[in-house]
Coordinates of C-alpha atoms and ligand atoms in Angstrom, one line a residue:
M30 CA -10.0 -10.3 -5.1
C31 CA -9.3 -8.8 -1.8
C32 CA -5.6 -9.0 -2.6
S33 CA -6.0 -6.3 -5.2
N34 CA -5.3 -3.8 -2.4
F35 CA -1.7 -4.6 -3.0
R36 CA 0.7 -3.8 -5.7
E37 CA 1.1 -7.0 -7.6
S38 CA 3.0 -7.6 -10.7
D39 CA 1.4 -6.4 -14.0
E40 CA 0.9 -10.0 -15.0
H41 CA -1.1 -10.6 -11.9
E42 CA -3.1 -7.4 -12.3
R43 CA -3.9 -8.3 -15.9
I44 CA -5.2 -11.7 -14.7
L45 CA -7.3 -10.1 -12.0
G46 CA -8.7 -7.7 -14.6
V47 CA -9.7 -10.6 -16.8
E48 CA -11.3 -12.3 -13.9
A49 CA -13.1 -9.1 -13.0
N50 CA -14.5 -8.8 -16.5
K51 CA -15.6 -12.3 -16.5
G52 CA -17.3 -11.6 -13.2
A53 CA -19.0 -8.5 -14.5
I54 CA -20.3 -10.4 -17.5
A55 CA -21.6 -13.2 -15.3
V56 CA -23.3 -10.7 -13.0
M57 CA -25.0 -9.0 -15.9
V58 CA -26.2 -12.4 -17.2
V59 CA -27.7 -13.1 -13.8
I60 CA -29.3 -9.7 -13.6
V61 CA -30.8 -10.0 -17.0
C62 CA -32.1 -13.5 -16.0
V63 CA -33.6 -12.1 -12.8
C64 CA -35.2 -9.2 -14.8
V65 CA -36.7 -11.6 -17.3
C66 CA -38.1 -13.8 -14.6
V67 CA -39.6 -10.8 -12.8
C68 CA -41.1 -9.6 -16.1
V69 CA -42.5 -12.9 -17.0
C70 CA -44.0 -13.1 -13.6
V71 CA -45.4 -9.6 -13.9
C72 CA -46.9 -10.3 -17.3
V73 CA -48.3 -13.7 -16.4
C74 CA -49.7 -12.9 -13.1
G75 CA -50.5 -9.3 -13.8
M76 CA -51.1 -8.7 -10.1
T77 CA -48.0 -6.7 -9.2
K78 CA -47.9 -3.4 -7.4
G79 CA -45.2 -1.1 -8.6
S80 CA -42.1 -3.1 -9.3
C81 CA -42.5 -5.4 -6.2
P82 CA -44.0 -8.8 -6.9
E83 CA -47.1 -9.8 -5.0
R84 CA -46.4 -12.4 -2.3
L85 CA -46.5 -15.7 -3.9
L86 CA -47.8 -18.3 -1.5
G87 CA -45.9 -21.5 -1.8
E88 CA -42.9 -19.6 -3.3
E89 CA -41.5 -18.7 0.1
R90 CA -39.2 -21.8 -0.1
K91 CA -37.6 -22.4 3.3
R92 CA -38.1 -18.8 4.4
T93 CA -40.5 -17.0 6.5
C94 CA -42.2 -13.8 5.2
S95 CA -42.9 -10.9 7.5
R96 CA -46.4 -9.4 7.8
P97 CA -47.6 -8.1 4.4
C98 CA -48.2 -4.4 4.0
K99 CA -49.1 -1.7 1.6
A100 CA -47.5 1.3 3.3
D101 CA -45.2 2.1 6.3
K102 CA -48.2 2.9 8.5
D103 CA -49.2 -0.8 8.3
C104 CA -46.0 -1.7 10.2
G105 CA -44.8 -0.8 13.7
N106 CA -42.6 2.2 14.2
K107 CA -39.4 0.1 14.0
R108 CA -40.3 -1.4 10.6
Q109 CA -40.9 -0.2 7.2
C110 CA -43.0 -1.5 4.3
L111 CA -40.3 -2.6 1.9
C112 CA -40.1 -5.0 -1.1
D113 CA -38.8 -8.3 0.2
G114 CA -38.4 -10.4 -3.0
H115 CA -40.8 -13.3 -3.2
C116 CA -42.5 -12.1 0.0
G117 CA -43.6 -9.0 -1.8
L118 CA -44.1 -5.8 0.3
S119 CA -43.5 -6.8 3.9
C120 CA -42.8 -5.1 7.2
V121 CA -39.1 -5.3 7.7
A122 CA -36.5 -3.7 9.9
P123 CA -34.1 -2.2 7.4
G124 CA -31.1 -2.5 9.7
R125 CA -31.3 -6.3 9.9
T126 CA -28.2 -8.0 8.9
C127 CA -27.6 -11.3 7.2
P128 CA -24.8 -13.7 8.2
W129 CA -21.4 -12.3 7.1
P130 CA -18.7 -13.4 6.6
L131 CA -20.1 -16.7 5.5
P132 CA -18.5 -19.9 6.6
P133 CA -15.9 -21.0 4.0
S134 CA -17.1 -23.0 1.2
E135 CA -14.9 -25.4 -0.7
N136 CA -15.5 -24.7 -4.3
S137 CA -16.8 -21.1 -4.2
A138 CA -16.0 -17.7 -2.9
A139 CA -18.5 -15.2 -1.6
R140 CA -18.1 -11.4 -2.0
L141 CA -20.3 -8.7 -0.6
L142 CA -21.3 -6.3 -3.4
S143 CA -22.9 -3.8 -0.9
P144 CA -21.1 -2.0 1.8
K145 CA -22.9 -3.8 4.6
P146 CA -24.7 -7.1 4.8
I147 CA -28.0 -5.5 5.7
F148 CA -31.5 -5.9 4.2
S149 CA -31.4 -5.8 0.4
A150 CA -27.6 -6.0 0.2
L151 CA -26.3 -8.2 -2.6
L152 CA -23.8 -11.0 -2.4
E153 CA -21.9 -12.6 -5.2
V154 CA -21.1 -16.3 -5.0
R155 CA -18.7 -17.4 -7.6
C156 CA -17.5 -20.9 -8.2
E157 CA -13.8 -21.7 -8.4
P158 CA -12.6 -22.1 -12.0
G159 CA -13.9 -25.4 -13.4
F160 CA -16.9 -25.6 -11.0
T161 CA -20.5 -24.6 -11.9
L162 CA -23.8 -24.1 -10.1
P163 CA -26.8 -26.3 -10.9
S164 CA -28.0 -23.5 -13.1
G165 CA -24.9 -24.0 -15.3
L166 CA -23.5 -20.6 -14.5
D167 CA -20.5 -20.1 -12.3
V168 CA -21.8 -17.1 -10.4
T169 CA -25.0 -16.2 -8.6
I170 CA -26.3 -13.2 -6.7
R171 CA -28.1 -13.5 -3.4
R172 CA -30.0 -10.8 -1.6
C173 CA -30.3 -10.2 2.1
Q174 CA -33.9 -10.9 2.9
G175 CA -36.1 -9.6 5.7
D176 CA -35.7 -12.9 7.5
R177 CA -32.0 -12.3 7.9
Q178 CA -31.2 -15.0 5.3
W179 CA -29.5 -14.7 2.0
S180 CA -32.0 -15.4 -0.8
G181 CA -32.1 -18.6 -2.9
D182 CA -30.7 -22.0 -2.1
E183 CA -27.3 -22.6 -0.7
P184 CA -25.2 -22.4 -3.9
I185 CA -23.3 -25.6 -4.5
C186 CA -20.6 -25.6 -7.1
T187 CA -19.8 -28.9 -8.7
G188 CA -17.4 -30.0 -11.3
G189 CA -13.8 -30.1 -10.4
F190 CA -11.7 -30.5 -13.5
Q191 CA -9.2 -27.7 -13.6
L192 CA -9.4 -25.2 -16.5
F193 CA -6.4 -23.3 -15.3
P194 CA -3.1 -24.2 -13.9
A195 CA -3.1 -23.7 -10.1
S196 CA -0.7 -20.8 -10.4
L197 CA -3.4 -18.7 -12.2
L198 CA -6.1 -19.3 -9.6
V199 CA -7.1 -16.2 -7.6
P200 CA -6.3 -17.0 -4.0
S201 CA -8.8 -16.3 -1.2
C202 CA -7.9 -13.6 1.1
C203 CA -8.8 -11.9 4.3
P204 CA -10.2 -8.4 4.0
L205 CA -8.0 -5.4 4.8
P206 CA -10.1 -2.3 5.4
D207 CA -8.8 1.0 4.0
E208 CA -8.1 2.4 7.5
V209 CA -5.8 -0.5 8.2
I210 CA -4.0 0.0 4.8
N211 CA -3.7 3.7 5.4
T212 CA -2.3 3.3 8.9
F213 CA 0.2 0.6 8.5
S214 CA 2.9 -0.5 6.1
I215 CA 1.9 -4.2 5.6
Q216 CA 4.1 -7.0 4.6
G217 CA 2.4 -10.0 3.2
D218 CA -0.6 -10.3 0.8
A219 CA -3.4 -11.4 3.1
T220 CA -3.8 -14.8 1.4
V221 CA -5.6 -17.5 3.3
G222 CA -3.1 -19.5 5.3
T223 CA -0.4 -16.9 5.4
S224 CA 0.6 -14.2 7.9
I225 CA 1.0 -10.5 7.5
R226 CA 3.2 -8.1 9.5
Y227 CA 2.2 -4.6 10.4
S228 CA 4.5 -1.6 10.9
C229 CA 3.1 1.7 11.9
L230 CA 3.5 4.4 9.3
A231 CA 3.2 7.3 11.7
D232 CA 5.6 7.6 14.7
T233 CA 5.5 4.6 16.8
V234 CA 4.7 1.3 18.2
G235 CA 6.6 -1.7 16.9
S236 CA 5.1 -4.1 14.4
S237 CA 2.9 -7.1 15.0
E238 CA 1.7 -10.0 13.1
N239 CA -1.7 -11.4 12.0
Y240 CA -2.8 -14.7 10.4
C241 CA -5.4 -15.0 7.6
Q242 CA -7.5 -18.0 8.5
E243 CA -9.2 -20.5 6.2
N244 CA -12.5 -18.8 6.7
Q245 CA -11.1 -15.5 5.4
T246 CA -11.1 -13.9 8.8
W247 CA -8.1 -12.6 10.8
Q248 CA -6.9 -14.5 13.8
Y249 CA -6.5 -11.3 15.8
P250 CA -8.0 -7.8 15.7
H251 CA -5.9 -5.3 13.7
P252 CA -3.5 -3.5 16.0
I253 CA -3.6 0.2 16.8
C254 CA -1.0 2.8 16.0
K255 CA -0.6 5.2 18.8
K256 CA 2.1 7.4 20.1
V257 CA 4.2 5.9 22.9
Y258 CA 5.8 7.9 25.7
C259 CA 8.1 7.1 28.6
Q260 CA 7.2 8.3 32.1
P261 CA 9.6 10.7 33.7
P262 CA 12.7 8.9 34.9
K263 CA 13.2 8.3 38.6
E264 CA 15.3 10.7 40.7
V265 CA 18.7 9.5 41.8
E266 CA 19.9 10.1 45.3
Q267 CA 23.0 12.2 45.4
G268 CA 22.7 12.6 41.6
Y269 CA 21.1 14.7 38.9
V270 CA 18.9 13.9 35.9
V271 CA 20.2 15.9 33.0
A272 CA 17.1 16.5 30.9
V273 CA 14.4 19.0 30.3
Q274 CA 11.6 18.4 32.8
K275 CA 8.6 17.0 31.0
T276 CA 5.5 15.0 31.9
E277 CA 6.3 12.4 29.2
Y278 CA 9.2 11.7 26.9
E279 CA 9.1 10.7 23.2
V280 CA 10.6 7.5 22.0
G281 CA 14.3 7.9 21.3
F282 CA 14.7 10.7 23.9
E283 CA 17.9 10.3 25.9
I284 CA 18.5 11.4 29.4
H285 CA 21.8 11.6 31.2
Y286 CA 22.6 11.1 34.9
L287 CA 25.3 12.8 36.8
C288 CA 26.4 12.3 40.4
K289 CA 27.3 15.0 43.0
K290 CA 30.9 15.6 43.7
N291 CA 32.7 12.6 45.3
F292 CA 29.9 10.2 44.3
L293 CA 30.6 7.5 41.8
L294 CA 28.0 6.6 39.1
D295 CA 27.1 2.9 39.3
G296 CA 24.9 2.1 36.3
P297 CA 24.2 3.6 33.0
Q298 CA 25.1 7.2 32.3
T299 CA 22.5 7.6 29.6
V300 CA 19.1 5.9 29.2
T301 CA 16.9 6.1 26.1
C302 CA 13.1 5.9 25.8
L303 CA 12.3 2.7 24.0
S304 CA 9.5 2.1 21.5
N305 CA 7.6 0.1 24.1
G306 CA 7.5 3.0 26.6
S307 CA 10.2 1.7 28.9
W308 CA 13.6 3.3 29.5
S309 CA 16.5 1.3 28.1
A310 CA 17.8 0.6 31.7
P311 CA 16.9 1.2 35.3
P312 CA 18.4 4.4 36.7
P313 CA 21.9 4.2 38.1
Y314 CA 23.1 4.8 41.7
C315 CA 25.4 7.4 43.0
R316 CA 27.7 5.6 45.4
A317 CA 29.6 7.3 48.2
R318 CA 33.3 7.2 48.9
C319 CA 34.7 5.4 52.0
L320 CA 36.9 6.6 54.7
I321 CA 39.9 4.3 55.1
P322 CA 39.4 2.8 58.6
A323 CA 43.1 2.8 59.4
E324 CA 45.4 5.7 60.5
R325 CA 48.7 4.3 61.9
S326 CA 49.3 1.6 59.4
R327 CA 50.0 1.6 55.7
V328 CA 47.5 0.0 53.3
V329 CA 47.7 -1.0 49.7
I330 CA 45.4 0.9 47.3
G331 CA 45.6 0.2 43.6
G332 CA 48.8 -1.8 44.1
V333 CA 50.5 1.1 45.9
K334 CA 51.5 0.9 49.6
R335 CA 50.6 4.2 51.2
W336 CA 49.9 5.9 54.5
P337 CA 46.1 6.7 54.7
F338 CA 46.9 10.4 55.5
D339 CA 48.7 10.7 52.2
V340 CA 45.5 9.7 50.4
T341 CA 43.2 12.6 49.4
D342 CA 40.7 13.1 52.2
G343 CA 41.8 9.7 53.5
M344 CA 39.0 8.2 51.3
V345 CA 38.7 5.7 48.5
P346 CA 36.0 5.7 45.8
H347 CA 33.2 3.2 45.8
G348 CA 34.3 -0.2 44.5
E349 CA 37.9 0.2 45.4
N350 CA 39.8 -2.6 47.1
V351 CA 41.9 -1.8 50.1
M352 CA 44.5 -4.3 51.5
F353 CA 45.1 -4.1 55.2
Y354 CA 48.1 -5.5 57.0
C355 CA 47.4 -8.2 59.7
K356 CA 49.9 -9.8 62.0
H357 CA 50.4 -13.6 61.8
P358 CA 49.0 -15.1 65.0
H359 CA 52.2 -16.9 65.9
K360 CA 55.0 -15.6 63.8
Q361 CA 56.6 -12.2 63.5
C362 CA 55.4 -11.4 60.0
G363 CA 52.5 -9.6 58.3
F364 CA 50.1 -10.6 55.6
T365 CA 47.4 -8.6 53.7
A366 CA 43.6 -9.0 53.8
A367 CA 41.4 -7.1 51.3
Q368 CA 38.2 -5.3 51.9
A369 CA 36.1 -3.4 49.3
C370 CA 34.5 0.0 49.7
F371 CA 30.7 -0.3 49.0
D372 CA 28.7 3.0 48.9
G373 CA 30.4 4.6 51.9
K374 CA 30.9 1.4 53.9
L375 CA 34.4 0.0 54.4
Q376 CA 35.0 -2.3 57.4
P377 CA 38.6 -3.3 58.3
P378 CA 39.1 -7.0 58.1
A379 CA 38.6 -8.9 61.5
C380 CA 42.4 -9.6 61.7
Y381 CA 43.3 -6.0 61.5
L382 CA 44.4 -4.3 64.6
E383 CA 44.9 -0.5 64.6
P384 CA 48.4 0.2 66.2
T385 CA 48.4 2.5 69.3
W386 CA 49.8 6.0 69.2
F387 CA 52.8 4.8 71.3
Q388 CA 53.6 1.9 68.9
Y389 CA 53.3 4.3 66.0
K390 CA 55.5 7.0 67.5
L391 CA 58.1 4.9 69.3
F392 CA 58.5 1.8 67.2
P393 CA 57.3 2.8 63.7
H394 CA 59.6 0.1 62.1
R395 CA 57.8 -2.6 64.2
L396 CA 54.3 -1.8 62.9
V397 CA 52.7 -4.8 61.2
S398 CA 52.6 -3.0 57.9
E399 CA 56.4 -2.5 58.1
I400 CA 57.7 -5.8 59.2
E401 CA 58.6 -8.6 56.8
A402 CA 55.8 -10.3 54.9
C403 CA 54.9 -13.8 55.9
E404 CA 56.0 -16.7 53.6
S405 CA 53.0 -17.7 51.4
G406 CA 53.0 -21.1 53.2
D407 CA 52.5 -19.4 56.6
V408 CA 49.1 -18.0 55.7
E409 CA 46.2 -20.4 55.1
Ligands
NAG10 C1 -13.1 -18.5 11.6 O1 -12.2 -19.6 12.0 C2 -11.7 -19.3 13.3 C3 -10.7 -20.5 13.7 O2 -11.0 -21.6 13.0 C4 -12.8 -19.3 14.4 O3 -12.3 -19.1 15.6 C5 -13.8 -18.1 14.0 O4 -14.9 -18.1 14.9 C6 -14.3 -18.3 12.5 N1 -15.0 -17.1 12.2 C7 -16.1 -17.1 11.5 C8 -16.8 -15.8 11.3 O5 -16.6 -18.2 11.0
NAG11 C1 10.6 -3.1 26.4 O1 11.6 -3.6 25.5 C2 12.8 -4.0 26.2 C3 13.8 -4.4 25.1 O2 13.2 -4.8 23.9 C4 12.6 -5.1 27.1 O3 13.8 -5.5 27.8 C5 11.5 -4.6 28.2 O4 11.2 -5.7 29.1 C6 10.3 -4.1 27.5 N1 9.4 -3.6 28.5 C7 8.1 -3.8 28.6 C8 7.4 -3.1 29.7 O5 7.6 -4.6 27.8

């Protein structure tokens, strides 16, 4: 019946309704029976006080009865004088609980009729369709006694021929408290042996899953919906974070990064606050330009052969490749060797030799960058 929390097809609801009616009738039958028994007892024995039967020695079954009493003052300050079924008026602690949930039983399902399994709470045990109790009924009511046990014998349902096709059986389910139903949108119907998925209704945290176990308990505690924030993003050296300053940022919030003039952004320009409280990416770097470490020799930048003094500020951006001209050790020819600018650092290759001022001024056409290029076979 726990599944009735969900919108099912009308057909299913109708069946549940029929089942509930049957249950109600059965409960009434049991209550009438109990009443008759109590009445008979009252009449026959004639020794009752109020509506609580006198303690019947030998009727305790396998249970222990607490100290008998007539009024609360007969009991300690933690206990009260309450009617405890066959035990009659006894000193009991009203907050005592009986075992709940009960271990799964093969041919029956137990349902708590009271909000909590405490003293005097009622429990309905109903046999699966086609099974009956020794009494011949298919349902019984048990009461939570002062000795923390459910009244009566352990109900055993026997039988086993099926009255209904399996598709009409009401499946056992795991309980879903109202606060869980009101907090999440839940996929799945909480039937034993299946999983459900939670998604938060309010803002926030992703979804998670739970499994309804054979004993009608959940494998995990229900999750919690709470608002998630991202911490303020890290500062970036030589850059700016473009966002309103806050102590925390909501999911979906975007921040932008910019670099100071002449610095190149290396990494994401925009990061977003994710639903798990992390930013979508680590912050970027702002990388510095490099001074070209050559003056009196041409270099190749971006496929163009140029004099360094013709390049703006004599610098290349981070990541740029610069080809330097080196002289062949034995032949009168030049070849290129590349070096990359990384965050302000650009070393000339080991083979590069900066021409002297005299070489540059007097024999400019003999500079290594100006002589003929070596054959590809000349350079290893
Ligand atoms: C239900 O079953 C699970 C796994 O079989 C077990 O860990 C858990 O203790 C059981 N709970 C109860 C109340 O019996
Ligand atoms: C948050 O989610 C992203 C993407 O789903 C993942 O890469 C990251 O590791 C997660 N962070 C944490 C702290 O779980």
